Coordinates of C-alpha atoms and ligand atoms in Angstrom, one line a residue:
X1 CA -20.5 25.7 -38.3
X2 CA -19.4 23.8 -41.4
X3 CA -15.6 24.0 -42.1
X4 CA -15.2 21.2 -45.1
X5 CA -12.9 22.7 -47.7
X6 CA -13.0 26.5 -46.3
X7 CA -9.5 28.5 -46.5
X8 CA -8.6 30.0 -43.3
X9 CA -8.7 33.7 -45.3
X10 CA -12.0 33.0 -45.7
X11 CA -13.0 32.8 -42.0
X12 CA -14.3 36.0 -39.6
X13 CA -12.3 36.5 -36.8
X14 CA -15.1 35.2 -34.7
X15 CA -15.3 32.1 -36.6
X16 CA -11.3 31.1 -36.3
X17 CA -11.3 31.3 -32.9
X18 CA -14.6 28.6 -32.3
X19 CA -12.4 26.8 -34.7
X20 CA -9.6 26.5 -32.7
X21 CA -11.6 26.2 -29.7
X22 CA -12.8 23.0 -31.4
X23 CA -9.5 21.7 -33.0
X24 CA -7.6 21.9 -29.2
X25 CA -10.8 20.3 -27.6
X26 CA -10.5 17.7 -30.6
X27 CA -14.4 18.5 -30.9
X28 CA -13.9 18.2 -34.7
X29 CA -14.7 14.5 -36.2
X30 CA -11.4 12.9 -37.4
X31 CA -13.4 13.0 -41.8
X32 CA -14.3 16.9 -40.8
X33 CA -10.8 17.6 -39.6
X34 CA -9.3 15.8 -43.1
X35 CA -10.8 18.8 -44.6
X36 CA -10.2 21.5 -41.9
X37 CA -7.3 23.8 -41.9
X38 CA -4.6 22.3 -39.1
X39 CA -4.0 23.6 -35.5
X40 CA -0.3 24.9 -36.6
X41 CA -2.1 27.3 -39.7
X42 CA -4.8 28.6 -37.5
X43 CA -2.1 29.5 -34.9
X44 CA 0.1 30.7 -37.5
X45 CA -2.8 32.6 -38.9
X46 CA -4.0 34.0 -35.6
X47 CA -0.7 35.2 -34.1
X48 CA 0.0 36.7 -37.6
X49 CA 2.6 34.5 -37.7
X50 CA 4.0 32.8 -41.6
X51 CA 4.4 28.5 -40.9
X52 CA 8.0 28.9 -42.0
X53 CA 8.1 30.9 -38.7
X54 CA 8.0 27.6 -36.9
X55 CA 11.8 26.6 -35.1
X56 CA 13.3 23.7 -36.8
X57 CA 13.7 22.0 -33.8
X58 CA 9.8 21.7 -33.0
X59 CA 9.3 19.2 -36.1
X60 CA 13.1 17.9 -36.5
X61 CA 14.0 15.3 -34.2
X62 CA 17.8 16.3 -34.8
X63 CA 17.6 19.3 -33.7
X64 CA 15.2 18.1 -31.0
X65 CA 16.6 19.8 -27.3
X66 CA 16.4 17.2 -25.4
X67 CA 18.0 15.0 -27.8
X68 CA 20.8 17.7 -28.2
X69 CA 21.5 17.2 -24.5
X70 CA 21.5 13.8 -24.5
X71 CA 24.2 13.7 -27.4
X72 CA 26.2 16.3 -25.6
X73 CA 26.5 13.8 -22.7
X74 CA 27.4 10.9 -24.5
X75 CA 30.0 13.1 -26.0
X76 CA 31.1 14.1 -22.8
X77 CA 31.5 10.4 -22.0
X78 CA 33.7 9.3 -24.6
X79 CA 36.1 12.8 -23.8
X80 CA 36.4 11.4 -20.3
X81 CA 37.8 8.0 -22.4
X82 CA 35.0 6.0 -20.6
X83 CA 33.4 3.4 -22.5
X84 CA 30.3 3.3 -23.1
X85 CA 28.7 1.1 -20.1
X86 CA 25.1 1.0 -22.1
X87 CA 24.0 -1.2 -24.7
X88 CA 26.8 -4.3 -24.0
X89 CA 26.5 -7.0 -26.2
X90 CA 25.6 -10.3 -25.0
X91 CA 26.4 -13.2 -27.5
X92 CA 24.7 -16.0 -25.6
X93 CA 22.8 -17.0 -22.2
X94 CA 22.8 -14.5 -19.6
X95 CA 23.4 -16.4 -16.4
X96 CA 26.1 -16.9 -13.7
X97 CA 28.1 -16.3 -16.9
X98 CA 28.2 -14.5 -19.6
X99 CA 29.7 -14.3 -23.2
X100 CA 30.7 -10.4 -23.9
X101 CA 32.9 -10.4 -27.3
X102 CA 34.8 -13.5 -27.2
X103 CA 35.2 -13.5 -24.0
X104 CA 33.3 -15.8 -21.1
X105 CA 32.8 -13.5 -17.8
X106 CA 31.4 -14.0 -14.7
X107 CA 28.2 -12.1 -14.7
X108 CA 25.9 -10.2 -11.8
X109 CA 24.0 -8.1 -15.0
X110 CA 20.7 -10.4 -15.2
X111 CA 17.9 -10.7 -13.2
X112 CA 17.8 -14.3 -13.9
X113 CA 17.4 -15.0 -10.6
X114 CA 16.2 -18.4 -10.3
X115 CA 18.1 -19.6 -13.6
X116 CA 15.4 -20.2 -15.3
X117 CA 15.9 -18.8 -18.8
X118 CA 17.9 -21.0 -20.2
X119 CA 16.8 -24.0 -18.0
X120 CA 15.8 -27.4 -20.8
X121 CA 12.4 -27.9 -19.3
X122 CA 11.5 -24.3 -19.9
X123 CA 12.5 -23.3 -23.5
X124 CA 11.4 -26.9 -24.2
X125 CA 7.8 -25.8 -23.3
X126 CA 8.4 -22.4 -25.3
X127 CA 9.2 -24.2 -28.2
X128 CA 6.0 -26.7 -28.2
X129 CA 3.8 -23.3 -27.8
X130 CA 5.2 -22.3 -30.9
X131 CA 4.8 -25.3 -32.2
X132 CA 1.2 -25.3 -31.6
X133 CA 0.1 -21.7 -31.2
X134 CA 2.5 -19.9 -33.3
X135 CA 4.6 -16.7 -32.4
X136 CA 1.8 -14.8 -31.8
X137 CA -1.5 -14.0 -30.4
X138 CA -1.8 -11.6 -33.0
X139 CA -4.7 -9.7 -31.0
X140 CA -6.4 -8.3 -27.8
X141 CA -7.5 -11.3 -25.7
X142 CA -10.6 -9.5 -25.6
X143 CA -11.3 -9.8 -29.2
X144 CA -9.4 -12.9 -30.2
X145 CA -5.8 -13.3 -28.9
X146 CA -7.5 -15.9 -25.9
X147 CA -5.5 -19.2 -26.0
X148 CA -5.9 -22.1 -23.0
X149 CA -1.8 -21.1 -21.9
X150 CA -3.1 -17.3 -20.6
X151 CA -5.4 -19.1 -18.7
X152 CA -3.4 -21.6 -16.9
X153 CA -0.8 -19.5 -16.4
X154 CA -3.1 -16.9 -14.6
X155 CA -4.4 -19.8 -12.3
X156 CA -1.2 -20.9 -11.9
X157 CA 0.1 -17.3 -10.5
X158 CA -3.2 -16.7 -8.8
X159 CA -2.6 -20.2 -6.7
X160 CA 0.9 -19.5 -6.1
X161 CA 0.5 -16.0 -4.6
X162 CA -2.7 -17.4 -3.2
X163 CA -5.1 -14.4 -4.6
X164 CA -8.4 -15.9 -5.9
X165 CA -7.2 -14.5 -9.6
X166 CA -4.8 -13.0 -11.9
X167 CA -4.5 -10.8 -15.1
X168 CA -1.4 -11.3 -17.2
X169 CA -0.3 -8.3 -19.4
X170 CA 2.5 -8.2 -22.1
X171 CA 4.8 -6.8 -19.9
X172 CA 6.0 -5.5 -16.6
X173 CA 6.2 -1.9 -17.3
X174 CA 3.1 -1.6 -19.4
X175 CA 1.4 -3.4 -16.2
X176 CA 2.4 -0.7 -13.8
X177 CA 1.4 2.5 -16.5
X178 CA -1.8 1.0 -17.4
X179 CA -3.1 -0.5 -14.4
X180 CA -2.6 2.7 -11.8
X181 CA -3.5 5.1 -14.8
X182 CA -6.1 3.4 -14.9
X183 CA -7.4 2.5 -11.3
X184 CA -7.5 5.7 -9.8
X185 CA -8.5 9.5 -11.1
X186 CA -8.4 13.1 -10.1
X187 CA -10.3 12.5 -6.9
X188 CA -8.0 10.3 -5.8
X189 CA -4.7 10.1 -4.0
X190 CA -1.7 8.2 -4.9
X191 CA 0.8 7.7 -1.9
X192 CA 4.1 5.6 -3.0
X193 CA 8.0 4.9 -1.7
X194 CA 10.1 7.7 -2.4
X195 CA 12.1 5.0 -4.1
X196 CA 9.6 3.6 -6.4
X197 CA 10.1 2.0 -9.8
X198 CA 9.4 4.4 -13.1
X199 CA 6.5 1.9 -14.3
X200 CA 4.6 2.8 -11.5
X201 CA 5.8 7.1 -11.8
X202 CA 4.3 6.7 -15.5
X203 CA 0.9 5.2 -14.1
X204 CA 0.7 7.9 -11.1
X205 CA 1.3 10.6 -14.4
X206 CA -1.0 8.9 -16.8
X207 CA -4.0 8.7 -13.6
X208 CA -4.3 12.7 -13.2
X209 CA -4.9 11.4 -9.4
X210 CA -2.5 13.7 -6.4
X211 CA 0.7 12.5 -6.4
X212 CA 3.0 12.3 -3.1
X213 CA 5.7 10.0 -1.9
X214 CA 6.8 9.3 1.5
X215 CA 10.5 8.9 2.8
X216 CA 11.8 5.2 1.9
X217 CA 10.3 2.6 3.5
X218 CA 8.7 5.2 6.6
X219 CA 5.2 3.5 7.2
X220 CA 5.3 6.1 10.5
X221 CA 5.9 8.8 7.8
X222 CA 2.7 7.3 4.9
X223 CA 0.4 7.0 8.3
X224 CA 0.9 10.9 9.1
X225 CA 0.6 11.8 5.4
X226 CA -2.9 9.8 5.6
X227 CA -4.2 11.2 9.0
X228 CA -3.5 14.7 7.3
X229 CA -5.1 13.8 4.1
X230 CA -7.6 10.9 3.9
X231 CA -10.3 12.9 4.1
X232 CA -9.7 14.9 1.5
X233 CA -9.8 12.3 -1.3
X234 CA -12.2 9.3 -2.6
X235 CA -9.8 6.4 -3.0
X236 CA -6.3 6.2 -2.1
X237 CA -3.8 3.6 -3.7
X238 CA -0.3 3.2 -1.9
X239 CA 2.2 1.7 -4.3
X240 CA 5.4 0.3 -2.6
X241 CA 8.1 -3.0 -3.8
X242 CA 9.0 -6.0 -2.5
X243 CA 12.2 -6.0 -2.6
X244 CA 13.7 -2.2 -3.9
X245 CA 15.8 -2.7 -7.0
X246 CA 18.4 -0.2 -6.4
X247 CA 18.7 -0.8 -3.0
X248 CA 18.3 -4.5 -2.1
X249 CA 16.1 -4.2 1.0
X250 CA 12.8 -5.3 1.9
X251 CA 10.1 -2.9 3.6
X252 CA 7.8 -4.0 6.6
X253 CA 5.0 -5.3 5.2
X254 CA 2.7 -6.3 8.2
X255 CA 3.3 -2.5 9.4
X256 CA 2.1 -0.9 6.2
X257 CA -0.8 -2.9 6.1
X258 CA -2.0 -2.1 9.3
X259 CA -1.5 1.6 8.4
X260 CA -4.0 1.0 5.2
X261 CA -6.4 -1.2 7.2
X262 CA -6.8 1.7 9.7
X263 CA -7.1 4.3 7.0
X264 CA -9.2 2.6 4.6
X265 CA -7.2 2.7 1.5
X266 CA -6.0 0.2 -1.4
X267 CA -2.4 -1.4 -1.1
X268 CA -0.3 -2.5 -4.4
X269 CA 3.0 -4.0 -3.7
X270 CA 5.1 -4.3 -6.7
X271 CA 6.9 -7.5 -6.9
X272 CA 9.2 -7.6 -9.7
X273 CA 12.4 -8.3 -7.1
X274 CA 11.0 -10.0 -4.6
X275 CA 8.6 -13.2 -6.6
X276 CA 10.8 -16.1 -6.8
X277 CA 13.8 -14.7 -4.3
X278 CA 11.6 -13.9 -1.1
X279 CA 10.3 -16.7 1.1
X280 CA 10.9 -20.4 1.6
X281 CA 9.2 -21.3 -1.2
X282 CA 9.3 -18.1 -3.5
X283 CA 6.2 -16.6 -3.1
X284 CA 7.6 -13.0 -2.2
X285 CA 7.1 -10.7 0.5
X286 CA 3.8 -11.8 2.1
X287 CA 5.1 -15.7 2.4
X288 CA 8.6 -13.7 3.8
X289 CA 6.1 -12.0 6.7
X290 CA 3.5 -14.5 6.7
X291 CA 0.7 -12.3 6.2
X292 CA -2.6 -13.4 4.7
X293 CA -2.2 -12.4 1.0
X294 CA -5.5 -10.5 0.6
X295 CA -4.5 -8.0 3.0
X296 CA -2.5 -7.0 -0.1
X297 CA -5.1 -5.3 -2.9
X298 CA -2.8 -5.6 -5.8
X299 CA 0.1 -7.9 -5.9
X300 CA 2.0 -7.0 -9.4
X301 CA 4.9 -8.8 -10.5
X302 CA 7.1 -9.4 -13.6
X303 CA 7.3 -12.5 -15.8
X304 CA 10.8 -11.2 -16.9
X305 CA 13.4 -12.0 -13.7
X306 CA 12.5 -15.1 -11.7
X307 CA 9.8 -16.8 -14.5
X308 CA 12.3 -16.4 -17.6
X309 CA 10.1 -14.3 -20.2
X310 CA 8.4 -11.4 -20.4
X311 CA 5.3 -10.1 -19.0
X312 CA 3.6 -8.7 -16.3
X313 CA 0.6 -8.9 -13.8
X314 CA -1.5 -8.1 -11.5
X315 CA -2.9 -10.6 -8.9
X316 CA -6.2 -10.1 -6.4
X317 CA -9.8 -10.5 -5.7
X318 CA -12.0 -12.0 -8.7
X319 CA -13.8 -7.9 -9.2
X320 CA -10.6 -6.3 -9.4
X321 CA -9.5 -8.9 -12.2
X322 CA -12.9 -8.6 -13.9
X323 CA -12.8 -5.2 -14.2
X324 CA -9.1 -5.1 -15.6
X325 CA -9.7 -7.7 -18.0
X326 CA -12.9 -5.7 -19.5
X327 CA -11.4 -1.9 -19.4
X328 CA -8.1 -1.5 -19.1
X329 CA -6.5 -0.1 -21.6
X330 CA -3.2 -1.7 -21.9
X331 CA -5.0 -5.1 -21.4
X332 CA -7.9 -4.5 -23.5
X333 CA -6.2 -2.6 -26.6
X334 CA -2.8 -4.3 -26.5
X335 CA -2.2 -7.7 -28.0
X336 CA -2.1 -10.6 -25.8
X337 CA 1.3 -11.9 -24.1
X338 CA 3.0 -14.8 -27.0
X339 CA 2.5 -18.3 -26.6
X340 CA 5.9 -19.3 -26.1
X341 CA 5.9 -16.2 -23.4
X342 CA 3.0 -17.6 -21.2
X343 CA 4.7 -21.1 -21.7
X344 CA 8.2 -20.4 -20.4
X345 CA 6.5 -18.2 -17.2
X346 CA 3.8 -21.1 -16.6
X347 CA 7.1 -23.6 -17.6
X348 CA 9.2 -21.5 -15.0
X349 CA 6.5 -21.6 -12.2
X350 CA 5.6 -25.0 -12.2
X351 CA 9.5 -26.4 -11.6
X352 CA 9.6 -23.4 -8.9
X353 CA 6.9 -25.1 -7.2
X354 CA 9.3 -28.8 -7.5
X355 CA 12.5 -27.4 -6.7
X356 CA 12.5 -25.0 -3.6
X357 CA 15.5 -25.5 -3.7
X358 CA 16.6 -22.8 -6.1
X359 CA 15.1 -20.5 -4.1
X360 CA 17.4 -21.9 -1.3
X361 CA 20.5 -21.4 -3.0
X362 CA 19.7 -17.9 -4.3
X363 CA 19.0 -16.9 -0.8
X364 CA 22.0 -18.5 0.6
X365 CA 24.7 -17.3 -2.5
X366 CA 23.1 -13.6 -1.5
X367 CA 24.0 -14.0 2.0
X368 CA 27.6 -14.7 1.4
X369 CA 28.1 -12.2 -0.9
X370 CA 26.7 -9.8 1.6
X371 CA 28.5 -11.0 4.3
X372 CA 31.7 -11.1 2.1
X373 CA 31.5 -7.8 1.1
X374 CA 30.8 -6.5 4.9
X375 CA 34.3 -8.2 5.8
X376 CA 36.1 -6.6 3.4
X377 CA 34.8 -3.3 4.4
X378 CA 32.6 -2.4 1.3
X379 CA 29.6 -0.1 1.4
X380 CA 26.5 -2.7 0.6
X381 CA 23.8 0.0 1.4
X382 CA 20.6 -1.5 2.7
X383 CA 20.8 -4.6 0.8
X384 CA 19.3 -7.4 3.3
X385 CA 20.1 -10.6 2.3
X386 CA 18.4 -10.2 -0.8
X387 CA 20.4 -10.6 -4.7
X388 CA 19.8 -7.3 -5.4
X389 CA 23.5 -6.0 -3.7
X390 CA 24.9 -2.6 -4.2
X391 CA 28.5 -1.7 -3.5
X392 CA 28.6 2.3 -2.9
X393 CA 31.5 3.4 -5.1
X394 CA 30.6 7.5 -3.9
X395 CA 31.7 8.8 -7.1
X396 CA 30.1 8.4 -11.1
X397 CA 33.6 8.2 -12.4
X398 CA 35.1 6.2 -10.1
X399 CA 32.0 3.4 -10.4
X400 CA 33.3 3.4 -14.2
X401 CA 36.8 2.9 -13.9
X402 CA 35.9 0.2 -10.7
X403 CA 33.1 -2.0 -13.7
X404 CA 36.0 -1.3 -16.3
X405 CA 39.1 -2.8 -14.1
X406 CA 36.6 -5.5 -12.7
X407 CA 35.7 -6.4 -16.7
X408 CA 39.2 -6.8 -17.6
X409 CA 39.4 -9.1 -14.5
X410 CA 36.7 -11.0 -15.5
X411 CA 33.4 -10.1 -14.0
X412 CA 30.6 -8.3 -15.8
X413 CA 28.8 -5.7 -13.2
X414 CA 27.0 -3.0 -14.4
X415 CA 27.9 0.9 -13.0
X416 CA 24.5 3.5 -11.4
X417 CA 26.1 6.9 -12.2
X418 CA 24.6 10.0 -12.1
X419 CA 21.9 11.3 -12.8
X420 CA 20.0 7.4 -11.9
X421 CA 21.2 8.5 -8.5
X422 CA 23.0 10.9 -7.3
X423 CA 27.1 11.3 -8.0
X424 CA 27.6 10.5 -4.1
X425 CA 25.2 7.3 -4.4
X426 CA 27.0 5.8 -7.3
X427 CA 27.4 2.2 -7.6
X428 CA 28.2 -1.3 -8.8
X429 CA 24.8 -3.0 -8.6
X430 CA 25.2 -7.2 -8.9
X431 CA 22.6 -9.2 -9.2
X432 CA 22.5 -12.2 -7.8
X433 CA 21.5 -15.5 -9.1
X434 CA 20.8 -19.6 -8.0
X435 CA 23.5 -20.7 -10.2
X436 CA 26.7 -18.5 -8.9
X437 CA 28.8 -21.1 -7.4
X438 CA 30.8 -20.2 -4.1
X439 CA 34.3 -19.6 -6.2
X440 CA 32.6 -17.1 -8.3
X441 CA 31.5 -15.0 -5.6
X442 CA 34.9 -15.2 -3.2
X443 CA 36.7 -13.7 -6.5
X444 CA 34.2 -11.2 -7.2
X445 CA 34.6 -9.8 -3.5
X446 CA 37.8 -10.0 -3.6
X447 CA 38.7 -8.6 -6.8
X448 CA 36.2 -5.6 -6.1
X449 CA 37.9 -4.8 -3.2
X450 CA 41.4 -5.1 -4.2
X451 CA 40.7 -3.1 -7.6
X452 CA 38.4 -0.2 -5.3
X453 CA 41.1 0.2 -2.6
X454 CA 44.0 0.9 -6.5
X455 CA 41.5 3.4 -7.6
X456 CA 40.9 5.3 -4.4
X457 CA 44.8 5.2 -3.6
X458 CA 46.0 6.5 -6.7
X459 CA 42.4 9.3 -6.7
X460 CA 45.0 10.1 -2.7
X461 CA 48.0 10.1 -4.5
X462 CA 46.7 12.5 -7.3
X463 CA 45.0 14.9 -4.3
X464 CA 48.4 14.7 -2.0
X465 CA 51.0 16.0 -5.1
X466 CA 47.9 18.3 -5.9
X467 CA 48.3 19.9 -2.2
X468 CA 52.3 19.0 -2.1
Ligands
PLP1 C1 10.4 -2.6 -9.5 C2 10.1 -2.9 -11.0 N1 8.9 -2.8 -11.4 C3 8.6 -3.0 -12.8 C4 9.6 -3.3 -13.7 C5 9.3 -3.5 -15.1 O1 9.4 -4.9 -15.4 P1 9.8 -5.4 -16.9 O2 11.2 -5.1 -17.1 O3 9.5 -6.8 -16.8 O4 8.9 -4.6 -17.8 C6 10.9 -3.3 -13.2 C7 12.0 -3.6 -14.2 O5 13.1 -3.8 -13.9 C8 11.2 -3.1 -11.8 O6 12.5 -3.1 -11.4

């Protein structure tokens, strides 16, 4: 049926409807559809209905809903006199320290774990990439974006996890979306930590593979789910961290793979948290249990917290890599990471592998501030050891007022609130890095404390004269 330059009047009944049949099964070829009438005046035109008919807010982003909602909650924010926690303006490095207006804080908001953004030896080798390469790739590697840095730097991280190879996207997010989307499909299952990061949410979403998640780190929990379940599906991926990034603790790796070796599934352990921090030497989780790391399908990691740029990847055997590197679509369609990006990671990994050391210090700094913050009687969660160290505040508003008196004291720690977890799970979250000194963290303990215990005594004072 030929369409090209046809006013909707003009069509039968009969012949709108194939139409849209078409149009919504994007059947019509993109030079046809140049000439065809649009989905909106066919709808409008088959409901009866005039295109002024159309609400403003389906085609005007300010009167969008959901945007409505958001703007009534930052309202309701700056009622409540909090300031806004979001969007804080760093004006230099963010390391053990920080520089927030003109003034020099101690800082728990990076995860610059290892301190390696901002180490000499590292933006040195970002700036000869530039010098040579430029500032960009300027295309899919696939096409020709290659350049001898993505290389070395995939060896580099395929050696250090000890995978036989590596595919480096341009970041860690995109790795997650693109790489589940893409791995698995409606015949398949995906089975992932009830505390999982969004990246990987997005990639479950984008797969169209059964979703279901399993109660935090409960391997006894994932094995039941599987001996209900296998059966029912072709592949099945479970997705779990390394070390979770609200939480701070570490799951039991050796136990969930022995649960996927005996149900014949694919693993993917997401280490954003836990490359660089876990281990005596940095290599993450499986050095930290000793496992063999192909018992692990897919190790993914970030080039943006321990290796100082920004990135992500995906680690494993040399077919999973292939097939990546050829089809997926965030790797294949996307441009390839920056030369002074693959530098500083490659940079960054390379003086890991010199200086243990750091990893040393990060592990030990962590431990005292845990341990500190136990004495003093603060709620640290799960956190094990790890930088990632909540203190459980119990209360959204509270959590602001407790960052905001802590700012004014000198320590820059960002507030959870509502909705990222729930009101009763709100929380300080500091990040631990190499570089915090011993002084630094005995204040920050201290001062937390002191300032929580004001603002729960004066939240008993305004309760007693309530009840008085
Ligand atoms: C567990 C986890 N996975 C993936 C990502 C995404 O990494 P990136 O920020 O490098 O894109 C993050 C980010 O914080 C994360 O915490």
């Amino acid at each position: 049926m030929s369409y090209i330059n046809k006013n909707i009047s003009a069509f039968s009944n009969e012949e709108k409807r194939v139409l849209l049949k078409q149009l919504l099964s994007q059947k019509v070829s993109n030079q046809q559809s140049c000439n065809t009438p649009s989905l909106k005046a066919l709808f409008c035109d088959l409901l009866g209905k005039n295109a002024d008919d159309i609400p403003h807010e389906y085609y005007n982003f300010h009167l969008y809903p959901e945007y409505l909602k958001l703007r009534q909650q930052m309202q309701d924010m700056e009622v409540s006199g909090a300031v806004n926690p979001y969007f804080t303006m760093h004006e230099g490095l963010n390391n053990d320290t920080t520089i927030i207006g003109d003034r020099q804080l101690i800082n728990y908001s990076s995860y610059n774990y290892l301190g390696m953004s901002g180490d000499p030896v590292v933006s040195q080798a970002a700036k000869e990439a530039i010098d040579r390469f430029g500032t960009s790739v300027s295309a899919s590697r696939i096409a020709s974006g290659e350049r001898p840095l993505h290389r070395e730097l995939e060896r580099e991280l395929s050696d250090f996890i000890g995978t036989e190879d590596c595919i480096v996207y341009i970041g860690g997010h995109a790795t997650n979306v693109t790489t589940i989307g893409h791995l698995v499909g409606q015949d398949d299952l995906i089975l992932h930590d009830a505390f999982i990061h969004n990246s990987a949410l997005e990639g479950c979403k984008l797969s169209g593979a059964k979703r279901l998640s399993f109660a935090h780190n409960d391997w006894q929990a994932l094995d039941e789910i599987l001996s209900n379940q296998r059966h029912r599906y072709k592949r099945v991926l479970i997705v779990i961290e390394g070390v979770y990034s609200m939480d701070g603790d570490i799951p039991n790796l050796p136990k969930f793979i022995e649960v996927k070796k005996r149900h014949k599934v694919f693993l993917m352990v997401d280490e954003a948290h836990s490359i660089g921090v876990l281990g005596k030497y940095g290599r993450g989780i499986g050095e930290h249990f000793g496992i063999d790391p192909t018992d692990v399908d897919l190790w993914m990691g970030t080039l943006s917290k321990s290796f100082a740029s920004c990135g992500g990847y995906i680690a494993g055997c040399k077919a999973l890599v292939e097939y990546l590197k050829y089809t997926a679509p965030g790797f294949v369609y996307s441009v390839g990471i920056s030369p002074s990006n693959a530098a500083a990671a490659l940079a960054a990994i390379q003086i890991l592998k010199t200086e243990p050391e750091r990893v040393t210090h990060l592990y030990e700094r962590s431990k005292l501030f845990l341990e500190l913050s136990r004495k003093q009687g603060l709620d640290t969660g799960m956190s094990q050891n790890t930088p990632v160290v909540p203190v459980i505040v119990g209360n959204s508003l509270h959590c602001i007022q407790l960052s905001q008196a802590l700012f004014k004291r000198g320590i820059n720690v960002r507030p959870i609130i509502y909705p990222a977890v729930p009101d009763k799970a709100a929380r300080l979250r500091f990040f631990i890095a190499s570089t915090h000194n011993e002084d630094q963290i005995r204040f920050t303990v201290s001062t937390t404390a002191e300032e929580l215990a004001k603002i729960q005594a004066s939240q008993f004072t305004k309760v007693s004269s309530f009840i008085d």
